[in-house]
Amino acid sequence: MHTWRRAAAAVTVATAVVVPLAVSASASGPAPTANLQRDLDSIVSAGLPSAQTEIRDGRSVWRAGSGTVKAGGSRPVDPTGAFRAGSVTKTFVATVIMQLVAEHRLRLDDPIDRWLPGLLPDEGKIKVRELLNHTSGLYNLTDALPLNPPIDFLPLRWKTWTTNGLVKFAIAHGSVFEPGTAYHYSDTDYLVLGLLINRVTGRSYSQEISDRILRPLGLRHTEMPGTDPHIPGSHAHGYLPDGKGG
């Protein structure tokens, strides 16, 4: 069964990300302005354990960072450390959907009810393209999660939800608008697309992403971790504010 972790924050990307307290550049081009380092240092000075960025212009790659792997620690962030890609995963999901359209296995104007009957209470109104561009009107499930303050989510951080369960959870909150009439960013849209990929191909969306995108492009340090909450290798630790300034 698919899980929310796989649908909403599934791709772990290990790329060169941070050089603490310094700016690095490839040999093919000069380093960017020192303002970049200054800005990252100011973010850390404001209270965050670390900040990092990467700039590419098609020829050169510049990476800079500030801070440490752990709050209060002394070990600088690894420039080749991994991180959760989060909603960048949606780009991978959308690419697989568009490939299936190009293969004539799916149409952008197909109603979701054709492939996943009974999943959405929309009488076949919501189409594939409306999930892709966030015009389906489906309620964004993360809006109902205890995230304000973010620390309220900690008791649920090890919980695994099924995709079907999360879609039902979102549907219970009703639609935001009629499909195709407005725009509303919704993680629910891409949960449904993940289920759609599975129905059309008979394989999980994570398998399709790996075979269609990650391997052909040689993204050897990008993976679909599924329900594994750990990030392999070196990485900066993430934190949630406690709502009290801590």
JSON list of C-alpha atoms in Angstrom, two decimals:
[
{"chain": "A", "resi": 1, "resn": "MET", "atom": "CA", "xyz": [0.00, 0.00, 0.00]},
{"chain": "A", "resi": 2, "resn": "HIS", "atom": "CA", "xyz": [1.23, 3.47, -0.78]},
{"chain": "A", "resi": 3, "resn": "THR", "atom": "CA", "xyz": [1.89, 5.79, 2.12]},
{"chain": "A", "resi": 4, "resn": "TRP", "atom": "CA", "xyz": [1.66, 9.51, 2.65]},
{"chain": "A", "resi": 5, "resn": "ARG", "atom": "CA", "xyz": [5.39, 9.71, 3.14]},
{"chain": "A", "resi": 6, "resn": "ARG", "atom": "CA", "xyz": [5.89, 8.23, -0.30]},
{"chain": "A", "resi": 7, "resn": "ALA", "atom": "CA", "xyz": [3.35, 10.54, -1.89]},
{"chain": "A", "resi": 8, "resn": "ALA", "atom": "CA", "xyz": [4.08, 13.82, -0.19]},
{"chain": "A", "resi": 9, "resn": "ALA", "atom": "CA", "xyz": [7.78, 13.73, 0.66]},
{"chain": "A", "resi": 10, "resn": "ALA", "atom": "CA", "xyz": [9.18, 10.76, -1.03]},
{"chain": "A", "resi": 11, "resn": "VAL", "atom": "CA", "xyz": [12.33, 11.59, -2.92]},
{"chain": "A", "resi": 12, "resn": "THR", "atom": "CA", "xyz": [15.60, 11.81, -1.02]},
{"chain": "A", "resi": 13, "resn": "VAL", "atom": "CA", "xyz": [18.16, 13.69, -3.09]},
{"chain": "A", "resi": 14, "resn": "ALA", "atom": "CA", "xyz": [21.82, 13.44, -2.18]},
{"chain": "A", "resi": 15, "resn": "THR", "atom": "CA", "xyz": [23.62, 16.22, -4.00]},
{"chain": "A", "resi": 16, "resn": "ALA", "atom": "CA", "xyz": [26.38, 18.63, -3.17]},
{"chain": "A", "resi": 17, "resn": "VAL", "atom": "CA", "xyz": [24.50, 21.20, -1.18]},
{"chain": "A", "resi": 18, "resn": "VAL", "atom": "CA", "xyz": [26.47, 23.04, 1.47]},
{"chain": "A", "resi": 19, "resn": "VAL", "atom": "CA", "xyz": [29.94, 24.27, 2.23]},
{"chain": "A", "resi": 20, "resn": "PRO", "atom": "CA", "xyz": [29.59, 25.81, 5.72]},
{"chain": "A", "resi": 21, "resn": "LEU", "atom": "CA", "xyz": [30.74, 29.38, 6.07]},
{"chain": "A", "resi": 22, "resn": "ALA", "atom": "CA", "xyz": [32.23, 29.49, 2.61]},
{"chain": "A", "resi": 23, "resn": "VAL", "atom": "CA", "xyz": [31.26, 29.80, -1.02]},
{"chain": "A", "resi": 24, "resn": "SER", "atom": "CA", "xyz": [32.53, 27.18, -3.44]},
{"chain": "A", "resi": 25, "resn": "ALA", "atom": "CA", "xyz": [32.49, 27.34, -7.22]},
{"chain": "A", "resi": 26, "resn": "SER", "atom": "CA", "xyz": [33.26, 24.99, -10.03]},
{"chain": "A", "resi": 27, "resn": "ALA", "atom": "CA", "xyz": [36.48, 25.62, -11.89]},
{"chain": "A", "resi": 28, "resn": "SER", "atom": "CA", "xyz": [34.57, 26.77, -14.93]},
{"chain": "A", "resi": 29, "resn": "GLY", "atom": "CA", "xyz": [33.32, 30.03, -13.48]},
{"chain": "A", "resi": 30, "resn": "PRO", "atom": "CA", "xyz": [33.83, 32.67, -10.82]},
{"chain": "A", "resi": 31, "resn": "ALA", "atom": "CA", "xyz": [32.12, 32.57, -7.44]},
{"chain": "A", "resi": 32, "resn": "PRO", "atom": "CA", "xyz": [28.92, 34.61, -7.05]},
{"chain": "A", "resi": 33, "resn": "THR", "atom": "CA", "xyz": [28.77, 37.76, -5.00]},
{"chain": "A", "resi": 34, "resn": "ALA", "atom": "CA", "xyz": [29.68, 37.61, -1.33]},
{"chain": "A", "resi": 35, "resn": "ASN", "atom": "CA", "xyz": [26.14, 38.79, -0.63]},
{"chain": "A", "resi": 36, "resn": "LEU", "atom": "CA", "xyz": [25.03, 35.17, -0.98]},
{"chain": "A", "resi": 37, "resn": "GLN", "atom": "CA", "xyz": [27.22, 34.09, 1.94]},
{"chain": "A", "resi": 38, "resn": "ARG", "atom": "CA", "xyz": [26.18, 37.12, 3.93]},
{"chain": "A", "resi": 39, "resn": "ASP", "atom": "CA", "xyz": [22.52, 36.29, 3.45]},
{"chain": "A", "resi": 40, "resn": "LEU", "atom": "CA", "xyz": [23.00, 32.66, 4.52]},
{"chain": "A", "resi": 41, "resn": "ASP", "atom": "CA", "xyz": [24.96, 33.73, 7.57]},
{"chain": "A", "resi": 42, "resn": "SER", "atom": "CA", "xyz": [22.16, 36.11, 8.52]},
{"chain": "A", "resi": 43, "resn": "ILE", "atom": "CA", "xyz": [19.63, 33.27, 8.35]},
{"chain": "A", "resi": 44, "resn": "VAL", "atom": "CA", "xyz": [21.72, 31.22, 10.78]},
{"chain": "A", "resi": 45, "resn": "SER", "atom": "CA", "xyz": [22.25, 34.25, 12.99]},
{"chain": "A", "resi": 46, "resn": "ALA", "atom": "CA", "xyz": [18.48, 34.58, 13.22]},
{"chain": "A", "resi": 47, "resn": "GLY", "atom": "CA", "xyz": [18.30, 31.20, 14.97]},
{"chain": "A", "resi": 48, "resn": "LEU", "atom": "CA", "xyz": [18.34, 28.40, 12.41]},
{"chain": "A", "resi": 49, "resn": "PRO", "atom": "CA", "xyz": [20.96, 25.63, 12.79]},
{"chain": "A", "resi": 50, "resn": "SER", "atom": "CA", "xyz": [21.97, 25.86, 9.14]},
{"chain": "A", "resi": 51, "resn": "ALA", "atom": "CA", "xyz": [21.15, 27.33, 5.75]},
{"chain": "A", "resi": 52, "resn": "GLN", "atom": "CA", "xyz": [22.25, 26.22, 2.32]},
{"chain": "A", "resi": 53, "resn": "THR", "atom": "CA", "xyz": [21.84, 27.00, -1.36]},
{"chain": "A", "resi": 54, "resn": "GLU", "atom": "CA", "xyz": [22.98, 25.91, -4.79]},
{"chain": "A", "resi": 55, "resn": "ILE", "atom": "CA", "xyz": [23.10, 28.03, -7.94]},
{"chain": "A", "resi": 56, "resn": "ARG", "atom": "CA", "xyz": [23.44, 26.67, -11.48]},
{"chain": "A", "resi": 57, "resn": "ASP", "atom": "CA", "xyz": [23.65, 28.76, -14.63]},
{"chain": "A", "resi": 58, "resn": "GLY", "atom": "CA", "xyz": [24.02, 25.93, -17.14]},
{"chain": "A", "resi": 59, "resn": "ARG", "atom": "CA", "xyz": [27.83, 25.99, -17.04]},
{"chain": "A", "resi": 60, "resn": "SER", "atom": "CA", "xyz": [28.88, 26.53, -13.45]},
{"chain": "A", "resi": 61, "resn": "VAL", "atom": "CA", "xyz": [27.65, 25.32, -10.09]},
{"chain": "A", "resi": 62, "resn": "TRP", "atom": "CA", "xyz": [28.03, 27.39, -6.93]},
{"chain": "A", "resi": 63, "resn": "ARG", "atom": "CA", "xyz": [27.21, 26.07, -3.48]},
{"chain": "A", "resi": 64, "resn": "ALA", "atom": "CA", "xyz": [27.23, 27.89, -0.19]},
{"chain": "A", "resi": 65, "resn": "GLY", "atom": "CA", "xyz": [26.08, 27.29, 3.32]},
{"chain": "A", "resi": 66, "resn": "SER", "atom": "CA", "xyz": [26.27, 28.38, 6.89]},
{"chain": "A", "resi": 67, "resn": "GLY", "atom": "CA", "xyz": [25.84, 26.54, 10.17]},
{"chain": "A", "resi": 68, "resn": "THR", "atom": "CA", "xyz": [26.31, 23.04, 11.51]},
{"chain": "A", "resi": 69, "resn": "VAL", "atom": "CA", "xyz": [24.81, 19.57, 11.08]},
{"chain": "A", "resi": 70, "resn": "LYS", "atom": "CA", "xyz": [23.14, 19.72, 14.50]},
{"chain": "A", "resi": 71, "resn": "ALA", "atom": "CA", "xyz": [21.97, 22.68, 16.55]},
{"chain": "A", "resi": 72, "resn": "GLY", "atom": "CA", "xyz": [24.69, 23.62, 19.01]},
{"chain": "A", "resi": 73, "resn": "GLY", "atom": "CA", "xyz": [27.15, 21.25, 17.35]},
{"chain": "A", "resi": 74, "resn": "SER", "atom": "CA", "xyz": [30.50, 21.95, 15.76]},
{"chain": "A", "resi": 75, "resn": "ARG", "atom": "CA", "xyz": [30.49, 19.64, 12.73]},
{"chain": "A", "resi": 76, "resn": "PRO", "atom": "CA", "xyz": [29.87, 21.64, 9.54]},
{"chain": "A", "resi": 77, "resn": "VAL", "atom": "CA", "xyz": [27.23, 20.52, 7.09]},
{"chain": "A", "resi": 78, "resn": "ASP", "atom": "CA", "xyz": [28.54, 18.03, 4.52]},
{"chain": "A", "resi": 79, "resn": "PRO", "atom": "CA", "xyz": [28.58, 19.57, 1.01]},
{"chain": "A", "resi": 80, "resn": "THR", "atom": "CA", "xyz": [27.49, 16.18, -0.37]},
{"chain": "A", "resi": 81, "resn": "GLY", "atom": "CA", "xyz": [24.82, 15.64, 2.27]},
{"chain": "A", "resi": 82, "resn": "ALA", "atom": "CA", "xyz": [21.35, 14.32, 1.45]},
{"chain": "A", "resi": 83, "resn": "PHE", "atom": "CA", "xyz": [18.00, 15.98, 2.05]},
{"chain": "A", "resi": 84, "resn": "ARG", "atom": "CA", "xyz": [14.30, 15.32, 1.62]},
{"chain": "A", "resi": 85, "resn": "ALA", "atom": "CA", "xyz": [13.07, 16.73, -1.66]},
{"chain": "A", "resi": 86, "resn": "GLY", "atom": "CA", "xyz": [9.53, 17.16, -0.33]},
{"chain": "A", "resi": 87, "resn": "SER", "atom": "CA", "xyz": [7.04, 18.44, -2.86]},
{"chain": "A", "resi": 88, "resn": "VAL", "atom": "CA", "xyz": [9.66, 18.42, -5.62]},
{"chain": "A", "resi": 89, "resn": "THR", "atom": "CA", "xyz": [8.44, 14.81, -5.82]},
{"chain": "A", "resi": 90, "resn": "LYS", "atom": "CA", "xyz": [5.37, 16.20, -7.60]},
{"chain": "A", "resi": 91, "resn": "THR", "atom": "CA", "xyz": [7.58, 17.02, -10.59]},
{"chain": "A", "resi": 92, "resn": "PHE", "atom": "CA", "xyz": [8.56, 13.36, -10.88]},
{"chain": "A", "resi": 93, "resn": "VAL", "atom": "CA", "xyz": [4.96, 12.20, -10.54]},
{"chain": "A", "resi": 94, "resn": "ALA", "atom": "CA", "xyz": [3.77, 14.68, -13.17]},
{"chain": "A", "resi": 95, "resn": "THR", "atom": "CA", "xyz": [6.53, 13.55, -15.55]},
{"chain": "A", "resi": 96, "resn": "VAL", "atom": "CA", "xyz": [5.40, 9.92, -15.29]},
{"chain": "A", "resi": 97, "resn": "ILE", "atom": "CA", "xyz": [1.79, 10.96, -15.95]},
{"chain": "A", "resi": 98, "resn": "MET", "atom": "CA", "xyz": [2.81, 12.92, -19.04]},
{"chain": "A", "resi": 99, "resn": "GLN", "atom": "CA", "xyz": [4.86, 9.98, -20.30]},
{"chain": "A", "resi": 100, "resn": "LEU", "atom": "CA", "xyz": [1.81, 7.74, -19.94]},
{"chain": "A", "resi": 101, "resn": "VAL", "atom": "CA", "xyz": [-0.19, 10.30, -21.91]},
{"chain": "A", "resi": 102, "resn": "ALA", "atom": "CA", "xyz": [2.49, 10.32, -24.63]},
{"chain": "A", "resi": 103, "resn": "GLU", "atom": "CA", "xyz": [2.27, 6.52, -24.73]},
{"chain": "A", "resi": 104, "resn": "HIS", "atom": "CA", "xyz": [-1.50, 6.78, -25.26]},
{"chain": "A", "resi": 105, "resn": "ARG", "atom": "CA", "xyz": [-2.16, 4.81, -22.09]},
{"chain": "A", "resi": 106, "resn": "LEU", "atom": "CA", "xyz": [-3.90, 7.76, -20.48]},
{"chain": "A", "resi": 107, "resn": "ARG", "atom": "CA", "xyz": [-5.52, 11.02, -21.58]},
{"chain": "A", "resi": 108, "resn": "LEU", "atom": "CA", "xyz": [-5.35, 14.38, -19.85]},
{"chain": "A", "resi": 109, "resn": "ASP", "atom": "CA", "xyz": [-9.13, 14.71, -20.17]},
{"chain": "A", "resi": 110, "resn": "ASP", "atom": "CA", "xyz": [-9.86, 11.27, -18.73]},
{"chain": "A", "resi": 111, "resn": "PRO", "atom": "CA", "xyz": [-12.16, 11.54, -15.72]},
{"chain": "A", "resi": 112, "resn": "ILE", "atom": "CA", "xyz": [-10.54, 10.03, -12.65]},
{"chain": "A", "resi": 113, "resn": "ASP", "atom": "CA", "xyz": [-13.66, 7.96, -12.10]},
{"chain": "A", "resi": 114, "resn": "ARG", "atom": "CA", "xyz": [-12.81, 6.03, -15.26]},
{"chain": "A", "resi": 115, "resn": "TRP", "atom": "CA", "xyz": [-9.65, 4.66, -13.67]},
{"chain": "A", "resi": 116, "resn": "LEU", "atom": "CA", "xyz": [-10.43, 4.86, -9.96]},
{"chain": "A", "resi": 117, "resn": "PRO", "atom": "CA", "xyz": [-14.20, 4.41, -9.71]},
{"chain": "A", "resi": 118, "resn": "GLY", "atom": "CA", "xyz": [-15.68, 5.42, -6.40]},
{"chain": "A", "resi": 119, "resn": "LEU", "atom": "CA", "xyz": [-12.51, 7.05, -5.08]},
{"chain": "A", "resi": 120, "resn": "LEU", "atom": "CA", "xyz": [-13.73, 10.64, -5.49]},
{"chain": "A", "resi": 121, "resn": "PRO", "atom": "CA", "xyz": [-17.32, 11.77, -4.87]},
{"chain": "A", "resi": 122, "resn": "ASP", "atom": "CA", "xyz": [-17.34, 13.93, -7.99]},
{"chain": "A", "resi": 123, "resn": "GLU", "atom": "CA", "xyz": [-19.49, 11.93, -10.40]},
{"chain": "A", "resi": 124, "resn": "GLY", "atom": "CA", "xyz": [-16.60, 11.81, -12.86]},
{"chain": "A", "resi": 125, "resn": "LYS", "atom": "CA", "xyz": [-16.08, 15.57, -13.00]},
{"chain": "A", "resi": 126, "resn": "ILE", "atom": "CA", "xyz": [-12.41, 15.72, -12.00]},
{"chain": "A", "resi": 127, "resn": "LYS", "atom": "CA", "xyz": [-10.01, 15.11, -14.88]},
{"chain": "A", "resi": 128, "resn": "VAL", "atom": "CA", "xyz": [-6.35, 14.14, -14.95]},
{"chain": "A", "resi": 129, "resn": "ARG", "atom": "CA", "xyz": [-5.22, 17.59, -16.08]},
{"chain": "A", "resi": 130, "resn": "GLU", "atom": "CA", "xyz": [-7.05, 19.21, -13.15]},
{"chain": "A", "resi": 131, "resn": "LEU", "atom": "CA", "xyz": [-5.08, 17.12, -10.69]},
{"chain": "A", "resi": 132, "resn": "LEU", "atom": "CA", "xyz": [-1.84, 18.06, -12.43]},
{"chain": "A", "resi": 133, "resn": "ASN", "atom": "CA", "xyz": [-2.49, 21.80, -12.34]},
{"chain": "A", "resi": 134, "resn": "HIS", "atom": "CA", "xyz": [-4.26, 21.97, -8.96]},
{"chain": "A", "resi": 135, "resn": "THR", "atom": "CA", "xyz": [-7.64, 22.98, -10.31]},
{"chain": "A", "resi": 136, "resn": "SER", "atom": "CA", "xyz": [-9.50, 19.88, -9.09]},
{"chain": "A", "resi": 137, "resn": "GLY", "atom": "CA", "xyz": [-11.01, 21.60, -6.07]},
{"chain": "A", "resi": 138, "resn": "LEU", "atom": "CA", "xyz": [-9.93, 18.75, -3.79]},
{"chain": "A", "resi": 139, "resn": "TYR", "atom": "CA", "xyz": [-9.26, 19.83, -0.22]},
{"chain": "A", "resi": 140, "resn": "ASN", "atom": "CA", "xyz": [-5.56, 19.99, 0.66]},
{"chain": "A", "resi": 141, "resn": "LEU", "atom": "CA", "xyz": [-5.14, 17.29, 3.30]},
{"chain": "A", "resi": 142, "resn": "THR", "atom": "CA", "xyz": [-2.12, 18.98, 4.94]},
{"chain": "A", "resi": 143, "resn": "ASP", "atom": "CA", "xyz": [-4.34, 21.94, 5.84]},
{"chain": "A", "resi": 144, "resn": "ALA", "atom": "CA", "xyz": [-6.09, 19.69, 8.36]},
{"chain": "A", "resi": 145, "resn": "LEU", "atom": "CA", "xyz": [-2.95, 18.25, 9.96]},
{"chain": "A", "resi": 146, "resn": "PRO", "atom": "CA", "xyz": [-1.84, 19.64, 13.36]},
{"chain": "A", "resi": 147, "resn": "LEU", "atom": "CA", "xyz": [0.93, 21.89, 12.09]},
{"chain": "A", "resi": 148, "resn": "ASN", "atom": "CA", "xyz": [0.30, 25.16, 13.93]},
{"chain": "A", "resi": 149, "resn": "PRO", "atom": "CA", "xyz": [2.51, 25.28, 15.85]},
{"chain": "A", "resi": 150, "resn": "PRO", "atom": "CA", "xyz": [4.51, 22.68, 13.91]},
{"chain": "A", "resi": 151, "resn": "ILE", "atom": "CA", "xyz": [5.64, 20.94, 17.08]},
{"chain": "A", "resi": 152, "resn": "ASP", "atom": "CA", "xyz": [2.07, 19.65, 17.49]},
{"chain": "A", "resi": 153, "resn": "PHE", "atom": "CA", "xyz": [2.86, 17.21, 14.68]},
{"chain": "A", "resi": 154, "resn": "LEU", "atom": "CA", "xyz": [5.60, 15.44, 16.67]},
{"chain": "A", "resi": 155, "resn": "PRO", "atom": "CA", "xyz": [3.27, 12.80, 18.22]},
{"chain": "A", "resi": 156, "resn": "LEU", "atom": "CA", "xyz": [2.35, 11.75, 14.66]},
{"chain": "A", "resi": 157, "resn": "ARG", "atom": "CA", "xyz": [5.82, 11.79, 13.11]},
{"chain": "A", "resi": 158, "resn": "TRP", "atom": "CA", "xyz": [6.19, 7.99, 13.06]},
{"chain": "A", "resi": 159, "resn": "LYS", "atom": "CA", "xyz": [2.66, 7.30, 11.88]},
{"chain": "A", "resi": 160, "resn": "THR", "atom": "CA", "xyz": [2.17, 5.80, 8.42]},
{"chain": "A", "resi": 161, "resn": "TRP", "atom": "CA", "xyz": [-1.03, 6.52, 6.52]},
{"chain": "A", "resi": 162, "resn": "THR", "atom": "CA", "xyz": [-2.24, 4.71, 3.43]},
{"chain": "A", "resi": 163, "resn": "THR", "atom": "CA", "xyz": [-2.84, 6.83, 0.37]},
{"chain": "A", "resi": 164, "resn": "ASN", "atom": "CA", "xyz": [-6.47, 5.76, 0.18]},
{"chain": "A", "resi": 165, "resn": "GLY", "atom": "CA", "xyz": [-6.93, 6.67, 3.82]},
{"chain": "A", "resi": 166, "resn": "LEU", "atom": "CA", "xyz": [-5.49, 10.14, 3.29]},
{"chain": "A", "resi": 167, "resn": "VAL", "atom": "CA", "xyz": [-7.64, 10.75, 0.23]},
{"chain": "A", "resi": 168, "resn": "LYS", "atom": "CA", "xyz": [-10.74, 9.81, 2.24]},
{"chain": "A", "resi": 169, "resn": "PHE", "atom": "CA", "xyz": [-9.53, 12.10, 5.03]},
{"chain": "A", "resi": 170, "resn": "ALA", "atom": "CA", "xyz": [-9.29, 15.00, 2.56]},
{"chain": "A", "resi": 171, "resn": "ILE", "atom": "CA", "xyz": [-12.62, 14.27, 0.90]},
{"chain": "A", "resi": 172, "resn": "ALA", "atom": "CA", "xyz": [-14.35, 14.35, 4.29]},
{"chain": "A", "resi": 173, "resn": "HIS", "atom": "CA", "xyz": [-13.57, 18.07, 4.42]},
{"chain": "A", "resi": 174, "resn": "GLY", "atom": "CA", "xyz": [-15.54, 18.73, 1.24]},
{"chain": "A", "resi": 175, "resn": "SER", "atom": "CA", "xyz": [-14.47, 20.34, -2.02]},
{"chain": "A", "resi": 176, "resn": "VAL", "atom": "CA", "xyz": [-13.00, 23.83, -2.20]},
{"chain": "A", "resi": 177, "resn": "PHE", "atom": "CA", "xyz": [-14.70, 24.64, -5.52]},
{"chain": "A", "resi": 178, "resn": "GLU", "atom": "CA", "xyz": [-16.12, 23.01, -8.63]},
{"chain": "A", "resi": 179, "resn": "PRO", "atom": "CA", "xyz": [-13.43, 21.24, -10.69]},
{"chain": "A", "resi": 180, "resn": "GLY", "atom": "CA", "xyz": [-11.74, 23.46, -13.26]},
{"chain": "A", "resi": 181, "resn": "THR", "atom": "CA", "xyz": [-13.11, 26.75, -11.93]},
{"chain": "A", "resi": 182, "resn": "ALA", "atom": "CA", "xyz": [-10.16, 27.97, -9.82]},
{"chain": "A", "resi": 183, "resn": "TYR", "atom": "CA", "xyz": [-6.68, 27.16, -8.54]},
{"chain": "A", "resi": 184, "resn": "HIS", "atom": "CA", "xyz": [-5.89, 25.69, -5.13]},
{"chain": "A", "resi": 185, "resn": "TYR", "atom": "CA", "xyz": [-2.61, 23.96, -4.30]},
{"chain": "A", "resi": 186, "resn": "SER", "atom": "CA", "xyz": [-3.45, 20.54, -2.93]},
{"chain": "A", "resi": 187, "resn": "ASP", "atom": "CA", "xyz": [-1.23, 17.63, -1.93]},
{"chain": "A", "resi": 188, "resn": "THR", "atom": "CA", "xyz": [-4.34, 15.49, -2.30]},
{"chain": "A", "resi": 189, "resn": "ASP", "atom": "CA", "xyz": [-4.19, 15.96, -6.08]},
{"chain": "A", "resi": 190, "resn": "TYR", "atom": "CA", "xyz": [-0.86, 14.18, -6.28]},
{"chain": "A", "resi": 191, "resn": "LEU", "atom": "CA", "xyz": [-1.86, 11.41, -3.92]},
{"chain": "A", "resi": 192, "resn": "VAL", "atom": "CA", "xyz": [-4.62, 10.59, -6.41]},
{"chain": "A", "resi": 193, "resn": "LEU", "atom": "CA", "xyz": [-2.12, 10.79, -9.30]},
{"chain": "A", "resi": 194, "resn": "GLY", "atom": "CA", "xyz": [0.07, 8.28, -7.48]},
{"chain": "A", "resi": 195, "resn": "LEU", "atom": "CA", "xyz": [-2.88, 5.90, -7.27]},
{"chain": "A", "resi": 196, "resn": "LEU", "atom": "CA", "xyz": [-3.62, 6.57, -10.93]},
{"chain": "A", "resi": 197, "resn": "ILE", "atom": "CA", "xyz": [-0.10, 5.59, -11.98]},
{"chain": "A", "resi": 198, "resn": "ASN", "atom": "CA", "xyz": [-0.51, 2.35, -10.07]},
{"chain": "A", "resi": 199, "resn": "ARG", "atom": "CA", "xyz": [-3.84, 1.60, -11.74]},
{"chain": "A", "resi": 200, "resn": "VAL", "atom": "CA", "xyz": [-2.62, 2.34, -15.28]},
{"chain": "A", "resi": 201, "resn": "THR", "atom": "CA", "xyz": [0.74, 0.55, -15.05]},
{"chain": "A", "resi": 202, "resn": "GLY", "atom": "CA", "xyz": [0.10, -2.09, -12.41]},
{"chain": "A", "resi": 203, "resn": "ARG", "atom": "CA", "xyz": [3.23, -0.87, -10.61]},
{"chain": "A", "resi": 204, "resn": "SER", "atom": "CA", "xyz": [3.76, 1.63, -7.81]},
{"chain": "A", "resi": 205, "resn": "TYR", "atom": "CA", "xyz": [4.52, 5.21, -8.75]},
{"chain": "A", "resi": 206, "resn": "SER", "atom": "CA", "xyz": [7.87, 4.89, -6.96]},
{"chain": "A", "resi": 207, "resn": "GLN", "atom": "CA", "xyz": [8.83, 1.99, -9.24]},
{"chain": "A", "resi": 208, "resn": "GLU", "atom": "CA", "xyz": [7.77, 3.96, -12.30]},
{"chain": "A", "resi": 209, "resn": "ILE", "atom": "CA", "xyz": [9.74, 7.02, -11.21]},
{"chain": "A", "resi": 210, "resn": "SER", "atom": "CA", "xyz": [12.83, 4.92, -10.58]},
{"chain": "A", "resi": 211, "resn": "ASP", "atom": "CA", "xyz": [12.66, 3.12, -13.93]},
{"chain": "A", "resi": 212, "resn": "ARG", "atom": "CA", "xyz": [11.52, 6.04, -16.07]},
{"chain": "A", "resi": 213, "resn": "ILE", "atom": "CA", "xyz": [13.45, 8.95, -14.56]},
{"chain": "A", "resi": 214, "resn": "LEU", "atom": "CA", "xyz": [16.04, 8.19, -11.89]},
{"chain": "A", "resi": 215, "resn": "ARG", "atom": "CA", "xyz": [17.92, 5.39, -13.67]},
{"chain": "A", "resi": 216, "resn": "PRO", "atom": "CA", "xyz": [17.81, 6.80, -17.23]},
{"chain": "A", "resi": 217, "resn": "LEU", "atom": "CA", "xyz": [19.09, 10.16, -16.00]},
{"chain": "A", "resi": 218, "resn": "GLY", "atom": "CA", "xyz": [21.78, 8.60, -13.85]},
{"chain": "A", "resi": 219, "resn": "LEU", "atom": "CA", "xyz": [20.42, 10.11, -10.63]},
{"chain": "A", "resi": 220, "resn": "ARG", "atom": "CA", "xyz": [22.37, 7.63, -8.52]},
{"chain": "A", "resi": 221, "resn": "HIS", "atom": "CA", "xyz": [21.98, 9.61, -5.33]},
{"chain": "A", "resi": 222, "resn": "THR", "atom": "CA", "xyz": [18.24, 10.05, -5.62]},
{"chain": "A", "resi": 223, "resn": "GLU", "atom": "CA", "xyz": [15.93, 7.41, -4.19]},
{"chain": "A", "resi": 224, "resn": "MET", "atom": "CA", "xyz": [12.35, 6.69, -3.20]},
{"chain": "A", "resi": 225, "resn": "PRO", "atom": "CA", "xyz": [12.60, 5.76, 0.50]},
{"chain": "A", "resi": 226, "resn": "GLY", "atom": "CA", "xyz": [9.03, 4.57, 0.96]},
{"chain": "A", "resi": 227, "resn": "THR", "atom": "CA", "xyz": [8.18, 4.38, 4.66]},
{"chain": "A", "resi": 228, "resn": "ASP", "atom": "CA", "xyz": [11.79, 4.55, 5.85]},
{"chain": "A", "resi": 229, "resn": "PRO", "atom": "CA", "xyz": [12.01, 7.69, 8.04]},
{"chain": "A", "resi": 230, "resn": "HIS", "atom": "CA", "xyz": [15.81, 7.74, 7.98]},
{"chain": "A", "resi": 231, "resn": "ILE", "atom": "CA", "xyz": [18.02, 9.65, 5.57]},
{"chain": "A", "resi": 232, "resn": "PRO", "atom": "CA", "xyz": [21.08, 7.58, 4.62]},
{"chain": "A", "resi": 233, "resn": "GLY", "atom": "CA", "xyz": [24.51, 9.11, 4.79]},
{"chain": "A", "resi": 234, "resn": "SER", "atom": "CA", "xyz": [25.50, 12.56, 5.92]},
{"chain": "A", "resi": 235, "resn": "HIS", "atom": "CA", "xyz": [22.73, 15.15, 6.23]},
{"chain": "A", "resi": 236, "resn": "ALA", "atom": "CA", "xyz": [21.72, 18.16, 8.24]},
{"chain": "A", "resi": 237, "resn": "HIS", "atom": "CA", "xyz": [19.19, 17.55, 10.99]},
{"chain": "A", "resi": 238, "resn": "GLY", "atom": "CA", "xyz": [15.80, 19.19, 10.68]},
{"chain": "A", "resi": 239, "resn": "TYR", "atom": "CA", "xyz": [13.92, 20.89, 13.49]},
{"chain": "A", "resi": 240, "resn": "LEU", "atom": "CA", "xyz": [10.42, 22.16, 14.19]},
{"chain": "A", "resi": 241, "resn": "PRO", "atom": "CA", "xyz": [9.77, 25.40, 16.06]},
{"chain": "A", "resi": 242, "resn": "ASP", "atom": "CA", "xyz": [7.97, 24.86, 19.35]},
{"chain": "A", "resi": 243, "resn": "GLY", "atom": "CA", "xyz": [5.74, 27.90, 18.93]},
{"chain": "A", "resi": 244, "resn": "LYS", "atom": "CA", "xyz": [7.44, 29.63, 21.86]},
{"chain": "A", "resi": 245, "resn": "GLY", "atom": "CA", "xyz": [10.48, 30.96, 20.08]},
{"chain": "A", "resi": 246, "resn": "GLY", "atom": "CA", "xyz": [12.53, 27.78, 20.60]}
]
